[in-house]
Amino acid sequence: MLRSLWLTDIFHSVWEAGGTWGVKGHDDKCAIVHYMLNSSCVIAFGDDPKPVELHEGDLAIFPHGTAHVFAAEYGVQTTPLSALVQDFPPGESGVVRVGTPPYRTRMLCASLHYSAIGESGLYSALPRIIVLRRHMIEGEPLLLRTLDCLPSEIGRTAPGSRLVTLRAFETVFVLSLRIAMEQLAEESSALTALHHPGISKALMSIHGSYAEPWTVESLSREAGMSRSVFSQVFRDLVGESPMRYLTARRLQEARRLLADTSVAQQDIAQRIGYRSQVGFHLAFRKEFDMTPGDYRSRRASGKPSS
């Protein structure tokens, strides 16, 4: 799952807040990050009266961009997020002030536009909010160092700074999800698949070589399980059959290659395990209701592709 996730763009900003303040966000098609640089705030969802508290050094990630409120305290009047950040285009940074001075609360916020092309079924099993407490981050030195360096990096205009910032946030995103997945595996059957000794091997085999002519039999051998047991356990943990999962991942990889590279369609078909371009064409059209060529053209022109 983590291997196929990468960021395509970000909007990031340092928030400074003071007094009695509150911000109401909306559902978004991206992941959202709040990192408390100092002081504290609360996060609440409309259908949950129990807020989540964030303190200095805590990190909150919203994998699915779920709408939420973040505020000085629960129940205060809020300002729509769109009214505060409307002047900042994606890829740019800024300082956003909310409330009244003195602005003693500071937090780093970002909208992480990841490629949905690489989003797997396992990603959907993640909860709407993941909170990493300071002590958890301190146990992951690379994550801690990256977070510590981000506030100074995002304001730079040197050549390559935007790319450096994008990859730094990508590192934060992936490392945070890795920690969260280890913690959540006991709570979610889909994430438990990553800890199952056999199923995890099969998943790594699929993601490691889409071109391999995988079958249920060959994947069950990779897992060290009988065909029938492997099929049942895979479906129970992942939520779909091995071959359906394989097909979906192959075609997601095809979408990535069509969108982000100039690799010829025939070569893409071979890279993801299709022996003929016709078979690839038919499978792609069945999955996405358009041909590979149409998809590439739409992406190149900036038109919606789904």
mmCIF file of C-alpha atoms in Angstrom:
data_model
loop_
_atom_site.group_PDB
_atom_site.id
_atom_site.type_symbol
_atom_site.label_atom_id
_atom_site.label_comp_id
_atom_site.label_asym_id
_atom_site.label_seq_id
_atom_site.Cartn_x
_atom_site.Cartn_y
_atom_site.Cartn_z
ATOM 1 C CA MET A 1 0.000 0.000 0.000
ATOM 2 C CA LEU A 2 2.698 2.499 0.992
ATOM 3 C CA ARG A 3 4.785 1.770 -2.066
ATOM 4 C CA SER A 4 2.012 2.917 -4.393
ATOM 5 C CA LEU A 5 1.256 6.194 -2.585
ATOM 6 C CA TRP A 6 3.006 9.337 -3.719
ATOM 7 C CA LEU A 7 2.195 13.024 -3.535
ATOM 8 C CA THR A 8 1.385 15.022 -6.655
ATOM 9 C CA ASP A 9 0.907 18.449 -5.058
ATOM 10 C CA ILE A 10 0.546 20.154 -1.708
ATOM 11 C CA PHE A 11 -0.803 23.281 -0.129
ATOM 12 C CA HIS A 12 0.958 24.075 3.120
ATOM 13 C CA SER A 13 0.783 26.910 5.584
ATOM 14 C CA VAL A 14 1.796 27.909 9.075
ATOM 15 C CA TRP A 15 -1.225 28.830 11.170
ATOM 16 C CA GLU A 16 -1.023 31.360 13.976
ATOM 17 C CA ALA A 17 -4.020 31.576 16.272
ATOM 18 C CA GLY A 18 -4.987 33.549 19.330
ATOM 19 C CA GLY A 19 -7.938 34.228 21.570
ATOM 20 C CA THR A 20 -11.111 32.223 21.015
ATOM 21 C CA TRP A 21 -10.828 30.830 17.518
ATOM 22 C CA GLY A 22 -12.260 28.017 15.441
ATOM 23 C CA VAL A 23 -12.056 26.850 11.830
ATOM 24 C CA LYS A 24 -14.549 24.616 10.042
ATOM 25 C CA GLY A 25 -13.113 22.578 7.190
ATOM 26 C CA HIS A 26 -14.921 20.706 4.445
ATOM 27 C CA ASP A 27 -14.578 17.276 2.881
ATOM 28 C CA ASP A 28 -11.639 17.262 0.509
ATOM 29 C CA LYS A 29 -10.172 14.804 -1.979
ATOM 30 C CA CYS A 30 -6.767 14.787 -0.335
ATOM 31 C CA ALA A 31 -5.088 13.890 2.921
ATOM 32 C CA ILE A 32 -4.822 16.623 5.536
ATOM 33 C CA VAL A 33 -2.101 17.171 8.128
ATOM 34 C CA HIS A 34 -2.066 19.250 11.325
ATOM 35 C CA TYR A 35 1.222 19.377 13.253
ATOM 36 C CA MET A 36 1.233 21.318 16.516
ATOM 37 C CA LEU A 37 4.342 23.504 16.718
ATOM 38 C CA ASN A 38 3.341 24.884 20.099
ATOM 39 C CA SER A 39 0.332 25.257 22.405
ATOM 40 C CA SER A 40 -2.748 23.084 21.749
ATOM 41 C CA CYS A 41 -6.097 22.808 19.978
ATOM 42 C CA VAL A 42 -9.079 20.484 19.724
ATOM 43 C CA ILE A 43 -10.427 18.645 16.696
ATOM 44 C CA ALA A 44 -14.068 17.638 16.356
ATOM 45 C CA PHE A 45 -16.291 15.959 13.790
ATOM 46 C CA GLY A 46 -19.895 16.975 13.251
ATOM 47 C CA ASP A 47 -21.266 13.566 14.238
ATOM 48 C CA ASP A 48 -19.039 13.071 17.285
ATOM 49 C CA PRO A 49 -19.412 15.249 20.400
ATOM 50 C CA LYS A 50 -16.110 14.045 21.848
ATOM 51 C CA PRO A 51 -13.209 16.216 20.606
ATOM 52 C CA VAL A 52 -9.631 15.057 20.073
ATOM 53 C CA GLU A 53 -6.991 17.139 21.825
ATOM 54 C CA LEU A 54 -3.693 17.970 20.133
ATOM 55 C CA HIS A 55 -0.738 19.248 22.119
ATOM 56 C CA GLU A 56 2.692 20.545 21.161
ATOM 57 C CA GLY A 57 4.525 17.941 19.092
ATOM 58 C CA ASP A 58 1.395 15.946 18.202
ATOM 59 C CA LEU A 59 0.527 15.137 14.596
ATOM 60 C CA ALA A 60 -2.949 14.502 13.169
ATOM 61 C CA ILE A 61 -3.518 13.051 9.712
ATOM 62 C CA PHE A 62 -6.864 12.782 7.947
ATOM 63 C CA PRO A 63 -6.229 10.122 5.258
ATOM 64 C CA HIS A 64 -9.538 10.716 3.476
ATOM 65 C CA GLY A 65 -9.809 14.490 3.890
ATOM 66 C CA THR A 66 -12.804 14.172 6.216
ATOM 67 C CA ALA A 67 -14.467 17.459 7.179
ATOM 68 C CA HIS A 68 -13.666 18.565 10.721
ATOM 69 C CA VAL A 69 -13.405 21.533 13.051
ATOM 70 C CA PHE A 70 -10.156 22.593 14.691
ATOM 71 C CA ALA A 71 -10.380 25.218 17.375
ATOM 72 C CA ALA A 72 -9.064 26.653 20.613
ATOM 73 C CA GLU A 73 -11.752 24.759 22.488
ATOM 74 C CA TYR A 74 -14.830 22.700 21.770
ATOM 75 C CA GLY A 75 -18.056 24.487 20.872
ATOM 76 C CA VAL A 76 -16.689 27.899 19.855
ATOM 77 C CA GLN A 77 -17.932 29.838 16.836
ATOM 78 C CA THR A 78 -16.047 28.861 13.685
ATOM 79 C CA THR A 79 -14.884 30.500 10.467
ATOM 80 C CA PRO A 80 -15.128 28.537 7.192
ATOM 81 C CA LEU A 81 -11.736 27.323 6.011
ATOM 82 C CA SER A 82 -12.476 28.578 2.500
ATOM 83 C CA ALA A 83 -12.683 32.146 3.796
ATOM 84 C CA LEU A 84 -9.165 31.945 5.225
ATOM 85 C CA VAL A 85 -7.121 30.196 2.522
ATOM 86 C CA GLN A 86 -8.859 31.215 -0.704
ATOM 87 C CA ASP A 87 -5.904 33.297 -1.903
ATOM 88 C CA PHE A 88 -3.332 30.503 -1.715
ATOM 89 C CA PRO A 89 -3.017 28.259 -4.798
ATOM 90 C CA PRO A 90 -1.838 24.624 -4.526
ATOM 91 C CA GLY A 91 1.914 24.314 -4.261
ATOM 92 C CA GLU A 92 2.304 27.676 -2.537
ATOM 93 C CA SER A 93 2.812 28.392 1.134
ATOM 94 C CA GLY A 94 1.575 31.116 3.390
ATOM 95 C CA VAL A 95 0.920 32.241 6.926
ATOM 96 C CA VAL A 96 -2.703 32.148 8.049
ATOM 97 C CA ARG A 97 -3.844 34.038 11.135
ATOM 98 C CA VAL A 98 -7.114 33.343 12.878
ATOM 99 C CA GLY A 99 -8.634 34.737 16.052
ATOM 100 C CA THR A 100 -7.173 37.739 17.846
ATOM 101 C CA PRO A 101 -3.623 38.645 18.920
ATOM 102 C CA PRO A 102 -1.431 37.692 20.607
ATOM 103 C CA TYR A 103 -1.076 34.629 18.355
ATOM 104 C CA ARG A 104 0.411 32.076 20.729
ATOM 105 C CA THR A 105 -0.795 28.905 18.996
ATOM 106 C CA ARG A 106 1.210 27.791 15.961
ATOM 107 C CA MET A 107 0.611 24.755 13.801
ATOM 108 C CA LEU A 108 1.798 23.479 10.452
ATOM 109 C CA CYS A 109 -1.086 22.499 8.173
ATOM 110 C CA ALA A 110 -1.018 20.866 4.768
ATOM 111 C CA SER A 111 -3.330 19.412 2.164
ATOM 112 C CA LEU A 112 -1.562 16.451 0.585
ATOM 113 C CA HIS A 113 -2.823 15.716 -2.899
ATOM 114 C CA TYR A 114 -1.764 12.125 -3.389
ATOM 115 C CA SER A 115 -2.299 10.111 -6.525
ATOM 116 C CA ALA A 116 -5.586 8.237 -6.178
ATOM 117 C CA ILE A 117 -4.167 6.047 -8.918
ATOM 118 C CA GLY A 118 -2.082 4.356 -6.261
ATOM 119 C CA GLU A 119 -4.777 4.124 -3.615
ATOM 120 C CA SER A 120 -5.354 0.512 -2.680
ATOM 121 C CA GLY A 121 -8.262 -1.193 -0.994
ATOM 122 C CA LEU A 122 -6.196 -1.317 2.184
ATOM 123 C CA TYR A 123 -5.981 2.474 2.262
ATOM 124 C CA SER A 124 -9.755 2.709 2.569
ATOM 125 C CA ALA A 125 -9.515 0.737 5.821
ATOM 126 C CA LEU A 126 -7.693 3.613 7.506
ATOM 127 C CA PRO A 127 -9.778 5.631 9.997
ATOM 128 C CA ARG A 128 -10.845 9.207 9.342
ATOM 129 C CA ILE A 129 -8.201 10.553 11.739
ATOM 130 C CA ILE A 130 -4.817 9.224 12.801
ATOM 131 C CA VAL A 131 -3.179 10.894 15.794
ATOM 132 C CA LEU A 132 0.504 10.390 16.518
ATOM 133 C CA ARG A 133 1.487 11.677 19.930
ATOM 134 C CA ARG A 134 4.816 13.361 20.482
ATOM 135 C CA HIS A 135 6.363 10.330 22.170
ATOM 136 C CA MET A 136 5.417 8.150 19.193
ATOM 137 C CA ILE A 137 7.056 10.581 16.761
ATOM 138 C CA GLU A 138 10.175 10.742 18.907
ATOM 139 C CA GLY A 139 10.446 6.974 18.479
ATOM 140 C CA GLU A 140 10.773 7.462 14.702
ATOM 141 C CA PRO A 141 13.895 9.670 14.293
ATOM 142 C CA LEU A 142 13.495 10.287 10.551
ATOM 143 C CA LEU A 143 9.901 11.449 11.001
ATOM 144 C CA LEU A 144 10.892 13.706 13.900
ATOM 145 C CA ARG A 145 13.780 15.304 11.984
ATOM 146 C CA THR A 146 11.649 15.848 8.886
ATOM 147 C CA LEU A 147 8.872 17.519 10.865
ATOM 148 C CA ASP A 148 11.378 19.699 12.707
ATOM 149 C CA CYS A 149 12.910 20.897 9.424
ATOM 150 C CA LEU A 150 9.686 21.560 7.531
ATOM 151 C CA PRO A 151 8.743 24.971 9.020
ATOM 152 C CA SER A 152 12.059 26.497 7.908
ATOM 153 C CA GLU A 153 12.030 24.808 4.489
ATOM 154 C CA ILE A 154 8.531 25.728 3.328
ATOM 155 C CA GLY A 155 9.277 29.447 3.202
ATOM 156 C CA ARG A 156 12.367 29.100 1.017
ATOM 157 C CA THR A 157 12.443 30.148 -2.631
ATOM 158 C CA ALA A 158 15.741 28.530 -3.634
ATOM 159 C CA PRO A 159 15.807 26.336 -6.755
ATOM 160 C CA GLY A 160 14.269 22.957 -6.007
ATOM 161 C CA SER A 161 12.674 24.067 -2.741
ATOM 162 C CA ARG A 162 9.175 23.178 -3.885
ATOM 163 C CA LEU A 163 10.240 19.657 -4.843
ATOM 164 C CA VAL A 164 12.162 19.231 -1.581
ATOM 165 C CA THR A 165 9.092 20.305 0.383
ATOM 166 C CA LEU A 166 6.838 17.974 -1.602
ATOM 167 C CA ARG A 167 9.086 14.995 -0.914
ATOM 168 C CA ALA A 168 9.510 15.967 2.737
ATOM 169 C CA PHE A 169 5.742 15.939 3.221
ATOM 170 C CA GLU A 170 5.605 12.647 1.335
ATOM 171 C CA THR A 171 8.121 11.235 3.827
ATOM 172 C CA VAL A 172 5.977 12.482 6.719
ATOM 173 C CA PHE A 173 2.873 10.975 5.123
ATOM 174 C CA VAL A 174 4.372 7.539 4.519
ATOM 175 C CA LEU A 175 6.191 7.265 7.852
ATOM 176 C CA SER A 176 3.062 8.340 9.721
ATOM 177 C CA LEU A 177 0.943 5.773 7.911
ATOM 178 C CA ARG A 178 3.518 3.100 8.651
ATOM 179 C CA ILE A 179 3.352 3.810 12.372
ATOM 180 C CA ALA A 180 -0.434 3.977 12.272
ATOM 181 C CA MET A 181 -0.777 0.722 10.370
ATOM 182 C CA GLU A 182 1.287 -1.090 12.977
ATOM 183 C CA GLN A 183 -1.003 0.268 15.683
ATOM 184 C CA LEU A 184 -4.253 -0.327 13.788
ATOM 185 C CA ALA A 185 -3.586 -3.834 12.537
ATOM 186 C CA GLU A 186 -5.281 -5.337 15.576
ATOM 187 C CA GLU A 187 -8.413 -3.233 14.994
ATOM 188 C CA SER A 188 -8.944 -3.626 11.232
ATOM 189 C CA SER A 189 -9.100 -6.942 9.406
ATOM 190 C CA ALA A 190 -7.904 -5.296 6.183
ATOM 191 C CA LEU A 191 -4.799 -3.920 7.864
ATOM 192 C CA THR A 192 -4.256 -7.216 9.638
ATOM 193 C CA ALA A 193 -3.446 -8.586 6.180
ATOM 194 C CA LEU A 194 -0.151 -6.712 6.336
ATOM 195 C CA HIS A 195 0.784 -8.597 9.500
ATOM 196 C CA HIS A 196 -0.420 -12.004 8.364
ATOM 197 C CA PRO A 197 2.772 -13.948 7.496
ATOM 198 C CA GLY A 198 1.304 -15.556 4.392
ATOM 199 C CA ILE A 199 -1.021 -12.881 3.028
ATOM 200 C CA SER A 200 1.593 -10.160 3.485
ATOM 201 C CA LYS A 201 4.030 -12.175 1.344
ATOM 202 C CA ALA A 202 1.425 -12.487 -1.385
ATOM 203 C CA LEU A 203 0.720 -8.751 -1.257
ATOM 204 C CA MET A 204 4.419 -7.934 -1.467
ATOM 205 C CA SER A 205 4.761 -10.301 -4.411
ATOM 206 C CA ILE A 206 1.913 -8.600 -6.270
ATOM 207 C CA HIS A 207 3.190 -5.085 -5.648
ATOM 208 C CA GLY A 208 6.767 -6.119 -6.328
ATOM 209 C CA SER A 209 6.107 -7.519 -9.802
ATOM 210 C CA TYR A 210 2.907 -6.680 -11.645
ATOM 211 C CA ALA A 211 4.361 -8.271 -14.795
ATOM 212 C CA GLU A 212 4.553 -11.733 -13.239
ATOM 213 C CA PRO A 213 1.815 -14.071 -14.578
ATOM 214 C CA TRP A 214 0.276 -14.519 -11.147
ATOM 215 C CA THR A 215 -2.419 -17.096 -10.480
ATOM 216 C CA VAL A 216 -4.163 -18.088 -7.280
ATOM 217 C CA GLU A 217 -1.932 -21.153 -7.217
ATOM 218 C CA SER A 218 1.327 -19.223 -7.584
ATOM 219 C CA LEU A 219 0.273 -16.609 -5.029
ATOM 220 C CA SER A 220 -0.741 -19.302 -2.555
ATOM 221 C CA ARG A 221 2.728 -20.822 -2.981
ATOM 222 C CA GLU A 222 4.281 -17.432 -2.228
ATOM 223 C CA ALA A 223 2.128 -17.318 0.892
ATOM 224 C CA GLY A 224 3.028 -20.880 1.874
ATOM 225 C CA MET A 225 -0.654 -21.805 2.113
ATOM 226 C CA SER A 226 -3.020 -24.166 0.371
ATOM 227 C CA ARG A 227 -5.015 -22.671 -2.495
ATOM 228 C CA SER A 228 -8.375 -22.901 -0.745
ATOM 229 C CA VAL A 229 -7.189 -21.580 2.614
ATOM 230 C CA PHE A 230 -5.234 -18.772 0.934
ATOM 231 C CA SER A 231 -8.241 -17.656 -1.111
ATOM 232 C CA GLN A 232 -10.549 -17.605 1.902
ATOM 233 C CA VAL A 233 -8.130 -15.841 4.251
ATOM 234 C CA PHE A 234 -7.185 -13.297 1.575
ATOM 235 C CA ARG A 235 -10.835 -12.441 0.956
ATOM 236 C CA ASP A 236 -11.560 -12.217 4.692
ATOM 237 C CA LEU A 237 -8.647 -9.863 5.374
ATOM 238 C CA VAL A 238 -8.397 -7.769 2.207
ATOM 239 C CA GLY A 239 -12.083 -7.682 1.320
ATOM 240 C CA GLU A 240 -11.847 -9.064 -2.213
ATOM 241 C CA SER A 241 -10.513 -12.126 -4.001
ATOM 242 C CA PRO A 242 -6.796 -12.419 -4.843
ATOM 243 C CA MET A 243 -7.386 -12.131 -8.593
ATOM 244 C CA ARG A 244 -9.728 -9.170 -8.249
ATOM 245 C CA TYR A 245 -7.167 -7.406 -6.072
ATOM 246 C CA LEU A 246 -4.418 -8.238 -8.576
ATOM 247 C CA THR A 247 -6.435 -6.908 -11.518
ATOM 248 C CA ALA A 248 -7.323 -3.689 -9.717
ATOM 249 C CA ARG A 249 -3.722 -3.026 -8.680
ATOM 250 C CA ARG A 250 -2.414 -3.719 -12.188
ATOM 251 C CA LEU A 251 -4.880 -1.305 -13.727
ATOM 252 C CA GLN A 252 -4.169 1.335 -11.091
ATOM 253 C CA GLU A 253 -0.491 1.046 -12.001
ATOM 254 C CA ALA A 254 -1.448 1.396 -15.668
ATOM 255 C CA ARG A 255 -3.300 4.618 -14.862
ATOM 256 C CA ARG A 256 -0.215 5.950 -13.100
ATOM 257 C CA LEU A 257 2.015 5.146 -16.065
ATOM 258 C CA LEU A 258 -0.459 6.670 -18.515
ATOM 259 C CA ALA A 259 -0.769 9.835 -16.452
ATOM 260 C CA ASP A 260 2.809 10.407 -15.370
ATOM 261 C CA THR A 261 5.000 8.883 -18.095
ATOM 262 C CA SER A 262 5.276 8.673 -21.873
ATOM 263 C CA VAL A 263 5.618 4.883 -21.891
ATOM 264 C CA ALA A 264 3.826 3.398 -24.903
ATOM 265 C CA GLN A 265 0.558 1.589 -24.241
ATOM 266 C CA GLN A 266 1.958 -1.693 -25.540
ATOM 267 C CA ASP A 267 4.865 -1.469 -23.110
ATOM 268 C CA ILE A 268 2.522 -0.562 -20.254
ATOM 269 C CA ALA A 269 0.475 -3.671 -20.994
ATOM 270 C CA GLN A 270 3.593 -5.818 -20.696
ATOM 271 C CA ARG A 271 4.772 -4.074 -17.534
ATOM 272 C CA ILE A 272 1.561 -4.861 -15.692
ATOM 273 C CA GLY A 273 1.211 -8.462 -16.807
ATOM 274 C CA TYR A 274 -0.930 -8.385 -19.957
ATOM 275 C CA ARG A 275 0.373 -10.436 -22.861
ATOM 276 C CA SER A 276 -1.606 -8.472 -25.441
ATOM 277 C CA GLN A 277 -2.485 -4.831 -25.847
ATOM 278 C CA VAL A 278 -6.029 -5.863 -26.760
ATOM 279 C CA GLY A 279 -6.509 -7.654 -23.443
ATOM 280 C CA PHE A 280 -5.137 -4.646 -21.583
ATOM 281 C CA HIS A 281 -7.386 -2.303 -23.581
ATOM 282 C CA LEU A 282 -10.518 -4.324 -22.785
ATOM 283 C CA ALA A 283 -9.687 -4.688 -19.085
ATOM 284 C CA PHE A 284 -8.913 -0.980 -18.730
ATOM 285 C CA ARG A 285 -12.141 0.027 -20.438
ATOM 286 C CA LYS A 286 -14.170 -2.333 -18.266
ATOM 287 C CA GLU A 287 -12.586 -0.950 -15.093
ATOM 288 C CA PHE A 288 -12.627 2.771 -15.883
ATOM 289 C CA ASP A 289 -15.236 3.133 -18.641
ATOM 290 C CA MET A 290 -12.715 4.632 -21.067
ATOM 291 C CA THR A 291 -9.812 3.429 -23.171
ATOM 292 C CA PRO A 292 -6.178 3.875 -22.102
ATOM 293 C CA GLY A 293 -5.721 6.364 -24.944
ATOM 294 C CA ASP A 294 -8.733 8.399 -23.865
ATOM 295 C CA TYR A 295 -7.502 8.435 -20.282
ATOM 296 C CA ARG A 296 -4.040 9.665 -21.271
ATOM 297 C CA SER A 297 -5.534 12.360 -23.507
ATOM 298 C CA ARG A 298 -7.864 13.583 -20.753
ATOM 299 C CA ARG A 299 -5.031 13.758 -18.247
ATOM 300 C CA ALA A 300 -2.845 15.646 -20.723
ATOM 301 C CA SER A 301 -5.618 18.162 -21.417
ATOM 302 C CA GLY A 302 -6.502 18.617 -17.754
ATOM 303 C CA LYS A 303 -10.037 17.313 -18.191
ATOM 304 C CA PRO A 304 -11.623 15.167 -15.441
ATOM 305 C CA SER A 305 -10.788 11.509 -15.963
ATOM 306 C CA SER A 306 -13.334 10.029 -13.603
#
